[in-house]
Amino acid sequence: HKFKSRNQTANRRYMPTPRRTFKTESKQIILFSTATMKSQPKHQSKMPLLSVALMASVQHAMWISPYCASAFVQPKITSRIIVQPKDTPPSSTAIFLADSSDIQAKLKQQMAKLQERDRSSHSIAPDDLNVVYEDEHIVVVNKPSGVLTVPTNPTNPSLIQAVYARFGCESNRMDKMVVHRLGMDTSGLVVFARTNAALRGMNALFRTRKVTRKYEALVCGKIEQDAGSIDLPLMRDYENPPFMRVSTDEHQRALIGLDVDEVGKKLLESPKDSLTKFEVVSREDLGGSDVTRLLLTSITGRTHQLNVHCAAIGHPIVGDSVYGCNGEAAANGGLDEADLPADKASVELQQAIAGVVAGKPMCVHAKSISFRHPVTKEDLSFESDASF
């Protein structure tokens, strides 16, 4: 099949390549993505475009993009899908589409809850910091659970405020010390930069995945396999924004026609490849219920990756109030119960464990971090023990 836009000649270098194809009895749906258009007009977004061609036995295809770049679409289309069926009339073809107004309402409600929770962040004095390592360029601190790494609001207590007050930095800007972060409920090792050279170097190390981070976690149930990998792509969950879920074809199709100005750029991002490796440390008992202690290695470091991946194999992290039993996000990482492995933790077991740990921190700890010093090039490795 040949795909042509009105300005095909002028935009030949921007023609996309197929990323995923969905087939049904009456039509074929092909998803495309393009790289960032460096030469596009300044008024157009430089974000990657998600373009959709719905076609069957047609010679020309109409581009439909949530970002509506005029170079591809004439006239501008923001919220309609053009379906050209093969054998059945358009009225017989149905595709579930997410609703922008519903997404906005859910997001607003959930963000209010998250902001309220962030205000409960514990304050930590500079002298009370658990400093694991320090030199003139970097600081490594062991963060306690219940403390924000970076404040979402200047009035919220956070770890970076204490680190900046105690050590300062070359730029005299607190935000220029941050190179990565842990969730408020996650304890463990965090690295901060004190010099501009260290900031640039650490950012490059994280960007090129040359930082090895291992987490210790307690998960619900007994994992039979001693070691393995969880390789499941992640996406923003339009049903439970702003949380994450495992990306599926069905949920990707539901994003067709959404307007970036209404739902935001993050929701329309392409699925993120996500890889977690795990090793069983021990199989234990918690209040009469089976739990498994894992050593998790985040290869890709996506938002909420460990939480979603553990839930998606039927073993949510103990104490996880978002992705665990009766949590605020989609159950099982967004997967159906039938898609979970045979050794999954039952709902009854998860509920029993939730009752035992009610009011206690989530059982996940950033146990170790290894990297090459961004300035001296010395190989560094640090470890800390979990409190659970």
Short mmCIF file of C-alpha atoms in Angstrom, two decimals:
data_model
loop_
_atom_site.label_atom_id
_atom_site.label_comp_id
_atom_site.label_asym_id
_atom_site.label_seq_id
_atom_site.Cartn_x
_atom_site.Cartn_y
_atom_site.Cartn_z
CA HIS A 1 0.00 0.00 0.00
CA LYS A 2 1.12 3.53 -0.68
CA PHE A 3 0.32 6.37 1.69
CA LYS A 4 0.23 9.91 0.35
CA SER A 5 -0.37 13.25 2.00
CA ARG A 6 -1.32 16.42 0.18
CA ASN A 7 2.23 17.70 0.60
CA GLN A 8 3.99 14.39 0.10
CA THR A 9 6.87 15.76 -1.93
CA ALA A 10 7.68 18.50 0.55
CA ASN A 11 7.43 16.15 3.50
CA ARG A 12 9.01 12.99 2.13
CA ARG A 13 11.71 12.90 4.80
CA TYR A 14 9.04 12.97 7.50
CA MET A 15 7.08 9.96 6.21
CA PRO A 16 6.72 7.58 9.15
CA THR A 17 7.37 3.87 9.42
CA PRO A 18 4.82 1.45 10.86
CA ARG A 19 5.09 0.77 14.59
CA ARG A 20 2.15 -1.60 15.12
CA THR A 21 -0.65 -3.04 13.01
CA PHE A 22 -4.06 -4.16 14.22
CA LYS A 23 -6.27 -6.31 12.00
CA THR A 24 -9.99 -6.93 12.24
CA GLU A 25 -12.47 -8.50 9.84
CA SER A 26 -13.52 -5.19 8.34
CA LYS A 27 -10.47 -2.96 8.45
CA GLN A 28 -6.79 -2.62 9.11
CA ILE A 29 -5.46 -0.10 11.59
CA ILE A 30 -1.83 0.90 11.35
CA LEU A 31 -0.14 3.07 13.98
CA PHE A 32 2.75 5.25 12.92
CA SER A 33 5.18 7.46 14.79
CA THR A 34 7.71 9.95 13.51
CA ALA A 35 10.90 11.29 14.99
CA THR A 36 10.97 14.86 16.23
CA MET A 37 10.72 17.20 13.25
CA LYS A 38 13.74 19.45 13.69
CA SER A 39 12.98 21.55 10.62
CA GLN A 40 9.32 22.17 11.26
CA PRO A 41 7.96 25.71 11.75
CA LYS A 42 8.54 27.24 15.16
CA HIS A 43 4.84 27.47 15.93
CA GLN A 44 4.43 23.70 15.68
CA SER A 45 5.15 21.31 18.55
CA LYS A 46 8.50 19.53 18.33
CA MET A 47 7.11 16.48 20.09
CA PRO A 48 6.91 13.19 18.16
CA LEU A 49 3.67 12.83 16.22
CA LEU A 50 1.33 9.90 16.60
CA SER A 51 -0.40 9.50 13.25
CA VAL A 52 -3.09 7.00 12.42
CA ALA A 53 -4.13 5.72 9.02
CA LEU A 54 -7.32 3.70 8.86
CA MET A 55 -7.51 1.99 5.53
CA ALA A 56 -8.62 -1.08 3.56
CA SER A 57 -8.71 -1.08 -0.24
CA VAL A 58 -7.87 2.58 -0.68
CA GLN A 59 -5.05 4.23 -2.62
CA HIS A 60 -4.80 7.35 -0.50
CA ALA A 61 -4.81 7.68 3.28
CA MET A 62 -5.78 10.63 5.46
CA TRP A 63 -3.37 11.45 8.30
CA ILE A 64 -5.00 11.98 11.69
CA SER A 65 -2.80 13.24 14.49
CA PRO A 66 -3.49 14.30 18.08
CA TYR A 67 -0.96 17.08 17.46
CA CYS A 68 -2.57 18.05 14.13
CA ALA A 69 0.54 19.21 12.27
CA SER A 70 -0.66 21.12 9.22
CA ALA A 71 2.13 19.58 7.18
CA PHE A 72 0.28 16.26 7.40
CA VAL A 73 -3.40 17.12 7.72
CA GLN A 74 -5.49 19.37 5.54
CA PRO A 75 -7.95 20.34 6.79
CA LYS A 76 -7.20 20.16 10.51
CA ILE A 77 -8.79 17.17 12.25
CA THR A 78 -8.63 16.91 16.04
CA SER A 79 -11.20 14.43 17.28
CA ARG A 80 -12.61 12.34 14.43
CA ILE A 81 -11.63 9.02 12.94
CA ILE A 82 -12.17 8.26 9.30
CA VAL A 83 -12.92 4.56 8.77
CA GLN A 84 -13.12 3.12 5.30
CA PRO A 85 -14.45 -0.45 5.71
CA LYS A 86 -13.87 -3.27 3.28
CA ASP A 87 -17.16 -5.14 3.31
CA THR A 88 -19.36 -3.55 5.98
CA PRO A 89 -20.86 -0.08 6.34
CA PRO A 90 -19.19 2.40 8.78
CA SER A 91 -22.09 2.15 11.22
CA SER A 92 -21.25 -1.50 11.94
CA THR A 93 -17.66 -0.75 12.94
CA ALA A 94 -17.16 0.22 16.58
CA ILE A 95 -13.94 1.21 18.33
CA PHE A 96 -13.90 2.18 22.00
CA LEU A 97 -12.48 5.69 22.39
CA ALA A 98 -11.45 7.42 25.59
CA ASP A 99 -13.44 10.51 26.53
CA SER A 100 -11.46 13.73 27.05
CA SER A 101 -13.89 15.27 29.54
CA ASP A 102 -13.91 12.09 31.64
CA ILE A 103 -10.10 11.99 31.67
CA GLN A 104 -9.89 15.64 32.71
CA ALA A 105 -12.37 15.16 35.56
CA LYS A 106 -10.59 12.07 36.89
CA LEU A 107 -7.19 13.72 36.62
CA LYS A 108 -8.32 16.82 38.49
CA GLN A 109 -9.81 14.73 41.28
CA GLN A 110 -6.75 12.49 41.61
CA MET A 111 -4.26 15.36 41.51
CA ALA A 112 -6.10 16.99 44.41
CA LYS A 113 -5.63 13.76 46.40
CA LEU A 114 -1.94 13.54 45.53
CA GLN A 115 -1.34 17.17 46.47
CA GLU A 116 -3.01 16.54 49.81
CA ARG A 117 -0.82 13.49 50.39
CA ASP A 118 2.34 15.44 49.46
CA ARG A 119 1.53 17.95 52.19
CA SER A 120 1.94 15.11 54.69
CA SER A 121 5.64 14.72 53.78
CA HIS A 122 7.81 14.52 56.88
CA SER A 123 10.25 17.31 57.63
CA ILE A 124 13.89 16.34 58.04
CA ALA A 125 16.57 18.54 59.65
CA PRO A 126 19.91 18.98 57.83
CA ASP A 127 21.81 17.49 60.77
CA ASP A 128 19.55 14.42 60.76
CA LEU A 129 20.46 13.40 57.21
CA ASN A 130 21.86 9.89 56.86
CA VAL A 131 24.82 10.71 54.62
CA VAL A 132 26.40 7.67 52.99
CA TYR A 133 29.02 9.50 50.91
CA GLU A 134 30.10 13.06 50.18
CA ASP A 135 32.82 14.88 48.29
CA GLU A 136 33.08 18.26 46.61
CA HIS A 137 31.00 17.10 43.64
CA ILE A 138 28.28 14.70 44.85
CA VAL A 139 26.37 13.61 47.95
CA VAL A 140 24.72 10.23 48.51
CA VAL A 141 21.95 10.18 51.13
CA ASN A 142 19.80 7.39 52.56
CA LYS A 143 16.22 8.72 52.31
CA PRO A 144 13.63 7.60 54.87
CA SER A 145 10.15 6.59 53.79
CA GLY A 146 7.46 9.27 54.02
CA VAL A 147 9.68 12.11 52.75
CA LEU A 148 9.42 13.73 49.33
CA THR A 149 12.69 13.77 47.39
CA VAL A 150 11.71 17.03 45.68
CA PRO A 151 8.83 19.27 46.79
CA THR A 152 5.81 19.43 44.49
CA ASN A 153 5.00 22.70 46.27
CA PRO A 154 7.64 24.98 47.87
CA THR A 155 5.82 24.74 51.19
CA ASN A 156 6.05 20.92 51.33
CA PRO A 157 8.97 19.51 53.35
CA SER A 158 11.45 17.50 51.25
CA LEU A 159 14.84 15.80 51.28
CA ILE A 160 16.44 18.21 48.81
CA GLN A 161 15.72 21.15 51.12
CA ALA A 162 17.72 19.53 53.91
CA VAL A 163 20.54 18.50 51.55
CA TYR A 164 20.81 22.00 50.08
CA ALA A 165 20.77 23.62 53.51
CA ARG A 166 23.61 21.38 54.70
CA PHE A 167 25.84 21.15 51.62
CA GLY A 168 24.83 23.89 49.17
CA CYS A 169 25.90 23.76 45.53
CA GLU A 170 27.99 25.65 43.00
CA SER A 171 25.02 27.21 41.21
CA ASN A 172 23.29 28.26 44.46
CA ARG A 173 20.13 26.71 43.05
CA MET A 174 18.48 23.84 44.90
CA ASP A 175 16.92 22.38 41.75
CA LYS A 176 20.38 22.05 40.15
CA MET A 177 21.27 19.36 42.68
CA VAL A 178 18.59 16.90 41.56
CA VAL A 179 19.64 14.09 39.20
CA HIS A 180 17.00 11.46 40.10
CA ARG A 181 14.36 10.89 42.74
CA LEU A 182 12.49 8.27 44.75
CA GLY A 183 8.78 8.21 45.45
CA MET A 184 7.67 9.56 48.81
CA ASP A 185 6.89 6.07 50.14
CA THR A 186 10.17 4.57 48.89
CA SER A 187 13.21 4.61 51.15
CA GLY A 188 16.83 4.26 50.10
CA LEU A 189 19.81 5.78 48.33
CA VAL A 190 19.60 9.06 46.43
CA VAL A 191 22.45 10.91 44.69
CA PHE A 192 22.65 14.72 44.55
CA ALA A 193 25.05 16.92 42.55
CA ARG A 194 26.98 19.77 44.16
CA THR A 195 28.76 21.13 41.06
CA ASN A 196 27.65 21.87 37.52
CA ALA A 197 30.12 19.31 36.16
CA ALA A 198 28.67 16.65 38.43
CA LEU A 199 25.12 17.57 37.38
CA ARG A 200 25.96 17.23 33.69
CA GLY A 201 27.86 14.01 34.28
CA MET A 202 25.17 12.34 36.40
CA ASN A 203 22.44 13.33 33.95
CA ALA A 204 24.45 11.71 31.15
CA LEU A 205 24.94 8.53 33.19
CA PHE A 206 21.23 8.18 33.88
CA ARG A 207 20.30 9.06 30.30
CA THR A 208 22.63 6.36 28.90
CA ARG A 209 21.58 3.84 31.59
CA LYS A 210 25.05 3.55 33.09
CA VAL A 211 23.70 3.69 36.64
CA THR A 212 22.79 0.35 38.23
CA ARG A 213 20.05 0.53 40.86
CA LYS A 214 18.78 -2.43 42.86
CA TYR A 215 15.72 -2.37 45.08
CA GLU A 216 14.67 -4.70 47.88
CA ALA A 217 10.96 -5.34 48.13
CA LEU A 218 8.43 -7.55 49.86
CA VAL A 219 5.69 -8.73 47.52
CA CYS A 220 2.45 -10.56 48.21
CA GLY A 221 2.39 -14.32 47.73
CA LYS A 222 5.04 -16.92 46.97
CA ILE A 223 6.92 -16.52 43.70
CA GLU A 224 7.92 -19.98 42.51
CA GLN A 225 10.59 -18.86 40.04
CA ASP A 226 13.96 -18.06 41.66
CA ALA A 227 14.90 -15.39 39.12
CA GLY A 228 13.59 -13.85 35.95
CA SER A 229 12.72 -10.75 33.95
CA ILE A 230 9.52 -8.73 33.56
CA ASP A 231 9.41 -7.18 30.09
CA LEU A 232 6.13 -5.28 29.76
CA PRO A 233 5.71 -1.86 28.06
CA LEU A 234 4.10 0.89 30.11
CA MET A 235 1.71 3.72 29.25
CA ARG A 236 -0.27 6.39 31.08
CA ASP A 237 -3.62 5.05 32.22
CA TYR A 238 -6.42 7.19 30.78
CA GLU A 239 -8.92 5.34 33.00
CA ASN A 240 -6.96 6.13 36.17
CA PRO A 241 -4.86 9.23 35.47
CA PRO A 242 -2.12 10.14 36.23
CA PHE A 243 -1.06 6.56 37.08
CA MET A 244 0.64 3.99 34.84
CA ARG A 245 -0.44 0.62 33.48
CA VAL A 246 0.82 -2.10 31.15
CA SER A 247 0.25 -0.98 27.56
CA THR A 248 -2.11 -3.11 25.47
CA ASP A 249 -3.34 -2.80 21.89
CA GLU A 250 -6.87 -2.14 23.09
CA HIS A 251 -5.83 0.73 25.32
CA GLN A 252 -3.59 2.22 22.64
CA ARG A 253 -6.49 2.22 20.18
CA ALA A 254 -8.65 4.03 22.73
CA LEU A 255 -6.31 7.06 22.50
CA ILE A 256 -7.12 7.64 18.83
CA GLY A 257 -8.68 11.06 18.32
CA LEU A 258 -7.78 12.58 21.70
CA ASP A 259 -6.63 16.20 21.57
CA VAL A 260 -3.27 16.97 23.22
CA ASP A 261 -4.58 20.37 24.30
CA GLU A 262 -7.33 18.66 26.28
CA VAL A 263 -5.57 15.65 27.84
CA GLY A 264 -1.90 16.68 27.85
CA LYS A 265 1.20 15.37 26.12
CA LYS A 266 2.11 12.64 28.60
CA LEU A 267 -1.10 10.69 28.09
CA LEU A 268 -0.47 10.50 24.33
CA GLU A 269 3.16 9.40 24.54
CA SER A 270 4.08 6.14 22.82
CA PRO A 271 4.32 3.03 25.04
CA LYS A 272 7.61 2.86 26.92
CA ASP A 273 9.64 -0.34 26.76
CA SER A 274 10.19 -1.37 30.38
CA LEU A 275 12.40 -4.12 31.77
CA THR A 276 12.77 -5.29 35.37
CA LYS A 277 14.96 -8.16 36.53
CA PHE A 278 14.21 -9.96 39.78
CA GLU A 279 15.88 -12.42 42.13
CA VAL A 280 14.20 -14.18 45.03
CA VAL A 281 16.10 -13.47 48.25
CA SER A 282 13.78 -15.43 50.54
CA ARG A 283 10.23 -16.69 50.92
CA GLU A 284 8.79 -15.53 54.22
CA ASP A 285 5.70 -15.33 56.40
CA LEU A 286 4.02 -12.05 57.32
CA GLY A 287 1.23 -12.32 59.87
CA GLY A 288 0.46 -15.82 58.70
CA SER A 289 0.49 -14.93 54.98
CA ASP A 290 3.06 -15.82 52.31
CA VAL A 291 5.32 -13.04 51.07
CA THR A 292 8.47 -13.07 48.94
CA ARG A 293 11.53 -10.88 49.42
CA LEU A 294 12.89 -9.77 46.05
CA LEU A 295 15.95 -7.99 44.73
CA LEU A 296 14.69 -5.90 41.80
CA THR A 297 16.89 -4.29 39.15
CA SER A 298 15.26 -1.49 37.20
CA ILE A 299 16.88 -1.59 33.75
CA THR A 300 14.79 1.15 32.15
CA GLY A 301 13.76 3.26 35.16
CA ARG A 302 10.23 4.22 34.06
CA THR A 303 7.74 6.01 36.29
CA HIS A 304 6.25 3.54 38.81
CA GLN A 305 7.87 0.71 36.87
CA LEU A 306 8.55 -1.61 39.81
CA ASN A 307 5.06 -1.14 41.24
CA VAL A 308 3.29 -1.86 37.95
CA HIS A 309 5.51 -4.79 36.99
CA CYS A 310 5.12 -6.52 40.36
CA ALA A 311 1.35 -6.06 40.22
CA ALA A 312 1.28 -7.31 36.61
CA ILE A 313 2.79 -10.68 37.60
CA GLY A 314 0.22 -11.06 40.38
CA HIS A 315 2.52 -10.11 43.26
CA PRO A 316 2.00 -6.45 44.19
CA ILE A 317 4.41 -4.81 46.62
CA VAL A 318 3.33 -5.13 50.24
CA GLY A 319 1.77 -1.88 51.45
CA ASP A 320 1.32 -0.41 47.96
CA SER A 321 -1.87 1.63 48.29
CA VAL A 322 -1.85 2.67 44.62
CA TYR A 323 -1.06 -0.44 42.58
CA GLY A 324 -1.84 -3.03 45.26
CA CYS A 325 -5.09 -4.58 46.46
CA ASN A 326 -8.00 -2.11 46.24
CA GLY A 327 -5.56 0.57 45.11
CA GLU A 328 -6.23 3.77 43.21
CA ALA A 329 -4.66 2.51 39.97
CA ALA A 330 -5.79 -0.36 37.75
CA ALA A 331 -5.59 -3.78 39.42
CA ASN A 332 -2.92 -6.23 38.20
CA GLY A 333 -1.07 -3.44 36.43
CA GLY A 334 -4.04 -3.17 34.07
CA LEU A 335 -3.99 -6.82 32.97
CA ASP A 336 -6.89 -9.24 33.18
CA GLU A 337 -6.88 -11.86 35.92
CA ALA A 338 -6.62 -14.58 33.27
CA ASP A 339 -3.32 -13.11 32.02
CA LEU A 340 -1.56 -13.52 35.38
CA PRO A 341 0.78 -16.46 36.13
CA ALA A 342 -0.42 -19.51 38.04
CA ASP A 343 1.48 -18.57 41.22
CA LYS A 344 -0.27 -15.19 41.54
CA ALA A 345 -1.31 -14.01 45.00
CA SER A 346 -5.04 -14.43 45.51
CA VAL A 347 -7.23 -11.45 46.29
CA GLU A 348 -7.97 -12.97 49.70
CA LEU A 349 -4.24 -13.25 50.47
CA GLN A 350 -3.61 -9.66 49.36
CA GLN A 351 -6.45 -8.41 51.54
CA ALA A 352 -5.09 -10.31 54.56
CA ILE A 353 -1.62 -8.79 54.05
CA ALA A 354 -3.12 -5.32 53.58
CA GLY A 355 -4.79 -5.67 56.98
CA VAL A 356 -1.50 -6.61 58.64
CA VAL A 357 0.48 -3.65 57.23
CA ALA A 358 -2.28 -1.04 57.38
CA GLY A 359 -0.80 2.36 58.26
CA LYS A 360 2.79 1.19 57.64
CA PRO A 361 5.14 2.30 54.83
CA MET A 362 5.29 0.46 51.54
CA CYS A 363 7.91 -2.30 51.58
CA VAL A 364 10.28 -1.16 48.83
CA HIS A 365 13.80 0.18 49.42
CA ALA A 366 16.47 1.50 47.04
CA LYS A 367 19.14 -0.85 48.38
CA SER A 368 22.15 -0.20 46.16
CA ILE A 369 23.42 2.14 43.48
CA SER A 370 26.56 1.83 41.35
CA PHE A 371 28.04 4.27 38.84
CA ARG A 372 31.27 5.90 37.67
CA HIS A 373 31.96 9.20 39.42
CA PRO A 374 30.92 11.96 36.98
CA VAL A 375 34.12 13.97 37.56
CA THR A 376 36.88 11.75 39.01
CA LYS A 377 35.76 8.70 36.96
CA GLU A 378 36.19 6.46 40.00
CA ASP A 379 33.86 3.44 40.14
CA LEU A 380 31.50 3.84 43.09
CA SER A 381 29.03 1.47 44.70
CA PHE A 382 26.88 2.03 47.80
CA GLU A 383 24.45 -0.13 49.77
CA SER A 384 21.99 0.35 52.61
CA ASP A 385 19.77 -2.04 54.55
CA ALA A 386 16.00 -2.05 54.33
CA SER A 387 13.99 -1.35 57.47
CA PHE A 388 11.44 -4.10 56.80
#
